[in-house]
């Protein structure tokens, strides 16, 4: 249990600190993160719209990084930024697991009632 809590609340921040994102990179990364079209309950049109926005912000981040670091290094930097999105999803699922384990510990008969 402590390992999960450590992973969720402490180690989850390390990749972001290591990446040393600029404010501009962080803002674009958040825009990419929040325009992922994989949410449940969205219409086809809504998913398409989110996808187009996600692509637009990704291209902006790539262009910014290539102007700042060069073509190849800028692409590598984009890859590093995109990996942070994956880390965020992994952290979210770890956080859910921690909460689930806490509920099971606190209310051991809860699962049987569901």
PDB file of C-alpha atoms in Angstrom:
ATOM      1  CA  UNK A   1       0.000   0.000   0.000  1.00  0.00           C
ATOM      2  CA  UNK A   2       2.787   2.433   0.873  1.00  0.00           C
ATOM      3  CA  UNK A   3       4.483   1.725  -2.455  1.00  0.00           C
ATOM      4  CA  UNK A   4       1.345   2.743  -4.325  1.00  0.00           C
ATOM      5  CA  UNK A   5       0.920   5.890  -2.264  1.00  0.00           C
ATOM      6  CA  UNK A   6       4.574   6.783  -2.843  1.00  0.00           C
ATOM      7  CA  UNK A   7       4.151   6.198  -6.569  1.00  0.00           C
ATOM      8  CA  UNK A   8       1.009   8.320  -6.759  1.00  0.00           C
ATOM      9  CA  UNK A   9       1.978  11.235  -4.550  1.00  0.00           C
ATOM     10  CA  UNK A  10       5.764  11.459  -4.845  1.00  0.00           C
ATOM     11  CA  UNK A  11       7.224   9.625  -7.797  1.00  0.00           C
ATOM     12  CA  UNK A  12       4.508  10.822 -10.159  1.00  0.00           C
ATOM     13  CA  UNK A  13       6.045  14.304 -10.183  1.00  0.00           C
ATOM     14  CA  UNK A  14       9.617  13.208 -10.935  1.00  0.00           C
ATOM     15  CA  UNK A  15       9.265  12.806 -14.737  1.00  0.00           C
ATOM     16  CA  UNK A  16       7.795  16.316 -14.980  1.00  0.00           C
ATOM     17  CA  UNK A  17      10.609  17.813 -12.911  1.00  0.00           C
ATOM     18  CA  UNK A  18      13.204  15.932 -14.947  1.00  0.00           C
ATOM     19  CA  UNK A  19      11.746  17.201 -18.238  1.00  0.00           C
ATOM     20  CA  UNK A  20      12.124  20.842 -17.105  1.00  0.00           C
ATOM     21  CA  UNK A  21       9.234  22.035 -19.261  1.00  0.00           C
ATOM     22  CA  UNK A  22       8.931  25.692 -20.134  1.00  0.00           C
ATOM     23  CA  UNK A  23       5.604  27.373 -19.406  1.00  0.00           C
ATOM     24  CA  UNK A  24       4.795  27.316 -23.128  1.00  0.00           C
ATOM     25  CA  UNK A  25       5.553  23.586 -23.403  1.00  0.00           C
ATOM     26  CA  UNK A  26       3.511  22.881 -20.275  1.00  0.00           C
ATOM     27  CA  UNK A  27       0.527  24.856 -21.590  1.00  0.00           C
ATOM     28  CA  UNK A  28       0.596  23.036 -24.927  1.00  0.00           C
ATOM     29  CA  UNK A  29       1.055  19.686 -23.210  1.00  0.00           C
ATOM     30  CA  UNK A  30      -2.011  20.329 -21.054  1.00  0.00           C
ATOM     31  CA  UNK A  31      -3.953  21.349 -24.166  1.00  0.00           C
ATOM     32  CA  UNK A  32      -2.938  18.071 -25.835  1.00  0.00           C
ATOM     33  CA  UNK A  33      -3.834  16.123 -22.691  1.00  0.00           C
ATOM     34  CA  UNK A  34      -7.302  17.660 -22.388  1.00  0.00           C
ATOM     35  CA  UNK A  35      -8.132  17.284 -26.084  1.00  0.00           C
ATOM     36  CA  UNK A  36      -7.653  13.515 -26.172  1.00  0.00           C
ATOM     37  CA  UNK A  37     -10.716  12.136 -27.993  1.00  0.00           C
ATOM     38  CA  UNK A  38     -10.992   8.910 -25.975  1.00  0.00           C
ATOM     39  CA  UNK A  39     -13.644  10.025 -23.475  1.00  0.00           C
ATOM     40  CA  UNK A  40     -16.797   7.938 -23.178  1.00  0.00           C
ATOM     41  CA  UNK A  41     -20.102   9.335 -24.355  1.00  0.00           C
ATOM     42  CA  UNK A  42     -18.768  11.685 -27.022  1.00  0.00           C
ATOM     43  CA  UNK A  43     -20.403  11.868 -30.417  1.00  0.00           C
ATOM     44  CA  UNK A  44     -18.415  11.088 -33.542  1.00  0.00           C
ATOM     45  CA  UNK A  45     -18.355  14.816 -34.311  1.00  0.00           C
ATOM     46  CA  UNK A  46     -17.114  15.636 -30.801  1.00  0.00           C
ATOM     47  CA  UNK A  47     -14.333  13.044 -30.993  1.00  0.00           C
ATOM     48  CA  UNK A  48     -13.320  14.355 -34.406  1.00  0.00           C
ATOM     49  CA  UNK A  49     -13.220  17.918 -33.135  1.00  0.00           C
ATOM     50  CA  UNK A  50     -11.086  16.970 -30.140  1.00  0.00           C
ATOM     51  CA  UNK A  51      -8.760  14.935 -32.358  1.00  0.00           C
ATOM     52  CA  UNK A  52      -8.246  17.887 -34.713  1.00  0.00           C
ATOM     53  CA  UNK A  53      -7.468  20.182 -31.783  1.00  0.00           C
ATOM     54  CA  UNK A  54      -5.068  17.635 -30.308  1.00  0.00           C
ATOM     55  CA  UNK A  55      -3.235  17.395 -33.639  1.00  0.00           C
ATOM     56  CA  UNK A  56      -3.102  21.195 -33.898  1.00  0.00           C
ATOM     57  CA  UNK A  57      -1.564  21.579 -30.427  1.00  0.00           C
ATOM     58  CA  UNK A  58       0.865  18.723 -31.090  1.00  0.00           C
ATOM     59  CA  UNK A  59       2.058  20.424 -34.280  1.00  0.00           C
ATOM     60  CA  UNK A  60       2.472  23.691 -32.373  1.00  0.00           C
ATOM     61  CA  UNK A  61       4.580  21.942 -29.735  1.00  0.00           C
ATOM     62  CA  UNK A  62       6.684  20.209 -32.398  1.00  0.00           C
ATOM     63  CA  UNK A  63       7.279  23.491 -34.255  1.00  0.00           C
ATOM     64  CA  UNK A  64       8.179  25.278 -31.033  1.00  0.00           C
ATOM     65  CA  UNK A  65      10.634  22.573 -29.989  1.00  0.00           C
ATOM     66  CA  UNK A  66      12.219  22.334 -33.433  1.00  0.00           C
ATOM     67  CA  UNK A  67      12.722  26.103 -33.537  1.00  0.00           C
ATOM     68  CA  UNK A  68      14.255  26.010 -30.081  1.00  0.00           C
ATOM     69  CA  UNK A  69      16.341  22.795 -30.244  1.00  0.00           C
ATOM     70  CA  UNK A  70      16.736  21.937 -33.946  1.00  0.00           C
ATOM     71  CA  UNK A  71      14.838  19.474 -36.112  1.00  0.00           C
ATOM     72  CA  UNK A  72      15.939  16.155 -34.609  1.00  0.00           C
ATOM     73  CA  UNK A  73      16.337  17.332 -31.031  1.00  0.00           C
ATOM     74  CA  UNK A  74      12.955  19.087 -31.257  1.00  0.00           C
ATOM     75  CA  UNK A  75      11.300  15.830 -32.351  1.00  0.00           C
ATOM     76  CA  UNK A  76      13.008  14.020 -29.477  1.00  0.00           C
ATOM     77  CA  UNK A  77      11.745  16.671 -27.081  1.00  0.00           C
ATOM     78  CA  UNK A  78       8.193  16.219 -28.420  1.00  0.00           C
ATOM     79  CA  UNK A  79       8.514  12.483 -27.762  1.00  0.00           C
ATOM     80  CA  UNK A  80       9.607  13.219 -24.202  1.00  0.00           C
ATOM     81  CA  UNK A  81       6.609  15.520 -23.734  1.00  0.00           C
ATOM     82  CA  UNK A  82       4.167  12.940 -25.141  1.00  0.00           C
ATOM     83  CA  UNK A  83       5.592  10.348 -22.755  1.00  0.00           C
ATOM     84  CA  UNK A  84       4.588  12.656 -19.915  1.00  0.00           C
ATOM     85  CA  UNK A  85       0.969  12.286 -21.041  1.00  0.00           C
ATOM     86  CA  UNK A  86       1.344   8.505 -20.807  1.00  0.00           C
ATOM     87  CA  UNK A  87       2.889   8.893 -17.344  1.00  0.00           C
ATOM     88  CA  UNK A  88      -0.120  11.010 -16.342  1.00  0.00           C
ATOM     89  CA  UNK A  89      -2.520   8.242 -17.373  1.00  0.00           C
ATOM     90  CA  UNK A  90      -0.443   5.658 -15.490  1.00  0.00           C
ATOM     91  CA  UNK A  91      -0.495   7.894 -12.410  1.00  0.00           C
ATOM     92  CA  UNK A  92      -4.258   8.275 -12.689  1.00  0.00           C
ATOM     93  CA  UNK A  93      -4.777   4.504 -12.739  1.00  0.00           C
ATOM     94  CA  UNK A  94      -2.373   4.062  -9.813  1.00  0.00           C
ATOM     95  CA  UNK A  95      -4.315   6.720  -7.889  1.00  0.00           C
ATOM     96  CA  UNK A  96      -7.571   4.868  -8.596  1.00  0.00           C
ATOM     97  CA  UNK A  97      -5.995   1.654  -7.343  1.00  0.00           C
ATOM     98  CA  UNK A  98      -4.877   3.364  -4.124  1.00  0.00           C
ATOM     99  CA  UNK A  99      -8.377   4.717  -3.545  1.00  0.00           C
ATOM    100  CA  UNK A 100      -9.916   1.319  -4.247  1.00  0.00           C
ATOM    101  CA  UNK A 101      -7.541  -0.381  -1.805  1.00  0.00           C
ATOM    102  CA  UNK A 102      -8.315   2.215   0.853  1.00  0.00           C
ATOM    103  CA  UNK A 103     -12.052   1.637   0.394  1.00  0.00           C
ATOM    104  CA  UNK A 104     -11.616  -2.133   0.619  1.00  0.00           C
ATOM    105  CA  UNK A 105      -9.560  -1.754   3.791  1.00  0.00           C
ATOM    106  CA  UNK A 106     -11.989   0.677   5.374  1.00  0.00           C
ATOM    107  CA  UNK A 107     -15.147  -1.127   4.232  1.00  0.00           C
ATOM    108  CA  UNK A 108     -14.221  -4.817   3.817  1.00  0.00           C
ATOM    109  CA  UNK A 109     -17.796  -5.904   3.042  1.00  0.00           C
ATOM    110  CA  UNK A 110     -18.345  -3.234   0.398  1.00  0.00           C
ATOM    111  CA  UNK A 111     -17.408  -5.451  -2.549  1.00  0.00           C
ATOM    112  CA  UNK A 112     -19.810  -8.184  -1.459  1.00  0.00           C
ATOM    113  CA  UNK A 113     -22.658  -5.658  -1.301  1.00  0.00           C
ATOM    114  CA  UNK A 114     -21.969  -4.430  -4.824  1.00  0.00           C
TER     115      UNK A 114
END
